[in-house]
Structure formats: C-alpha cells, structure tokens
Coordinates of C-alpha atoms in Angstrom, one line a residue:
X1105 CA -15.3 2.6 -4.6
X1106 CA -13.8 5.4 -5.8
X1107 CA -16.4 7.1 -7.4
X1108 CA -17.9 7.5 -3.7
X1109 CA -15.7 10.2 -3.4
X1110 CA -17.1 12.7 -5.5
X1111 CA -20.6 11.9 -4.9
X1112 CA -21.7 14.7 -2.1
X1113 CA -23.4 13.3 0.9
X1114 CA -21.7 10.0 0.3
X1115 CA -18.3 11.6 0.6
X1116 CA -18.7 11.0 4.7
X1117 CA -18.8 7.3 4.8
X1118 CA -16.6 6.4 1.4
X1119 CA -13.8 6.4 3.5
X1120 CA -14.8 3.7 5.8
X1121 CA -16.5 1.7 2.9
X1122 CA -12.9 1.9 1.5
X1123 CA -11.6 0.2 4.8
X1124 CA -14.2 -2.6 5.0
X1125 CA -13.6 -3.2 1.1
X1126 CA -9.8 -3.4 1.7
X1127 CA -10.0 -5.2 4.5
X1128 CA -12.5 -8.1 2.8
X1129 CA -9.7 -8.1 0.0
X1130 CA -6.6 -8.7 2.2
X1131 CA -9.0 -11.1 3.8
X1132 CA -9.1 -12.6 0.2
X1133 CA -6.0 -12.5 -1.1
X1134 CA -4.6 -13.9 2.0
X1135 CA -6.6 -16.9 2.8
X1136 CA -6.5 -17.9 -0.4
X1137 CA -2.8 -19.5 0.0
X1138 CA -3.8 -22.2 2.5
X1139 CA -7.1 -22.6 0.9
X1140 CA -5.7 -23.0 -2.4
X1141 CA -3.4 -25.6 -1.1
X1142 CA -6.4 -27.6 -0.2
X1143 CA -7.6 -27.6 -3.2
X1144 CA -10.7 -25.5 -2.7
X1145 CA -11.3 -23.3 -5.5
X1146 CA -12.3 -19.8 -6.0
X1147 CA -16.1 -19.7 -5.3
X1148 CA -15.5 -22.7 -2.3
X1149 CA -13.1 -20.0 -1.0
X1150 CA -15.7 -16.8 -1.1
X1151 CA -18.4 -19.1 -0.3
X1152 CA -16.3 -20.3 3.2
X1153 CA -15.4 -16.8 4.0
X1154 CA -19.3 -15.0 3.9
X1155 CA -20.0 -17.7 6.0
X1156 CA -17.6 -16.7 8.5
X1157 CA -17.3 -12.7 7.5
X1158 CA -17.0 -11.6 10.9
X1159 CA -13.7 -13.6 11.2
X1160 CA -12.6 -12.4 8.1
X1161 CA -13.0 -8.8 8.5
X1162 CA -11.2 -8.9 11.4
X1163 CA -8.1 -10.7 10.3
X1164 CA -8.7 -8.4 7.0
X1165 CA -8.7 -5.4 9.3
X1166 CA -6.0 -6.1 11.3
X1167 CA -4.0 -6.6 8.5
X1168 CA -5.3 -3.4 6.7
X1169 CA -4.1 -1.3 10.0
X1170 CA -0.7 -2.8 9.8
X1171 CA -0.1 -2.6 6.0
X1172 CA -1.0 1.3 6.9
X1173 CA 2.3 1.7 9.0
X1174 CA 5.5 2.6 6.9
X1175 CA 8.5 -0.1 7.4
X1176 CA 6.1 -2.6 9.3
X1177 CA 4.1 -3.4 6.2
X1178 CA 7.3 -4.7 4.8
X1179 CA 6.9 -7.3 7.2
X1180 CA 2.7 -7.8 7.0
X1181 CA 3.1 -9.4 3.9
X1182 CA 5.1 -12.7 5.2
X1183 CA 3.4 -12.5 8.5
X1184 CA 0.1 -12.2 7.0
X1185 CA 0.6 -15.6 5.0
X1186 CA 1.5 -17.2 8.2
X1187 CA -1.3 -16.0 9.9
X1188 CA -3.9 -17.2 7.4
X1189 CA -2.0 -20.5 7.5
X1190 CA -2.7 -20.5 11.4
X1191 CA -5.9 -19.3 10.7
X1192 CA -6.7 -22.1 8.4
X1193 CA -5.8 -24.8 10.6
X1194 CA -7.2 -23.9 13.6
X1195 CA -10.7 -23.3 12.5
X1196 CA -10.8 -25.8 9.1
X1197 CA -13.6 -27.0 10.5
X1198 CA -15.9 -24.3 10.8
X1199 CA -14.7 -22.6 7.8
X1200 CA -14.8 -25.4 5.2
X1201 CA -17.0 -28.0 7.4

C-alpha cells in the first residue's frame, strides 16, 4: 500500500485505500478475540467477515478514526475488544450462521 504513494496518478486515492486497508485490519485484529474464543479459526474468521464487510468496515473505521486522536487511542484499544465482544454476540448469528 505503500508503494501507491509514489506511483503518480494513483497518489490521489492511496490515501483513502490506506484508510479502508486499516480499517479492514483493525476490523481483523479485533474480532478475532471473541472469534477465537469460539473456536473459529483463521479462514472461518475472514470468511465470516467478507460476508458481512459492510459491518466490518464500519466498526474497522470507527475504530481507525479514534486510534487517530492522541490520548483517546490509549483507550481504543480496551474499548475496541469490548466492542467486538458486543459485536459478536449480538449478531453471532448472521456472522457465523
């Protein structure tokens, strides 16, 4: 992604390619605590989460704007576990079943 940068022309949307790429990541890393604990492994976990990738993104987004602010992304991290958690439970359903 970082390449995009010095590619001329591309150079005007690499920066929002870099936000949708972090914000799939944090999706990632995040959901993969509660998933994890359910025993669902890697590829069940990316699998579940292009099937839902709007709801993804914007959990991954919201928490990509917050881990942008300095002091409050000392407290993303914890909050962003619990919110994954939440996430997971309320819709286990739709993003396992």
């Amino acid at each position: 992604m970082l390449l995009l940068f010095l590619i001329p022309g591309l150079q005007i949307i690499a920066p929002f390619l870099w936000l949708a790429f972090s914000a799939w990541f944090l999706s990632l890393e995040y959901m993969d605590y509660p998933m994890g604990n359910h025993g669902l492994d890697f590829r069940a976990q990316l699998g579940a989460l292009k099937k839902n990738r709007l709801t993804a993104l914007g959990f991954g987004g919201g928490l990509t704007l917050l881990m942008m602010i300095p002091v409050l992304n000392f407290a993303a991290m914890p909050a962003a576990v619990a919110g994954a958690t939440a996430m997971w439970c309320g819709q286990k359903e739709r993003l396992v079943g």
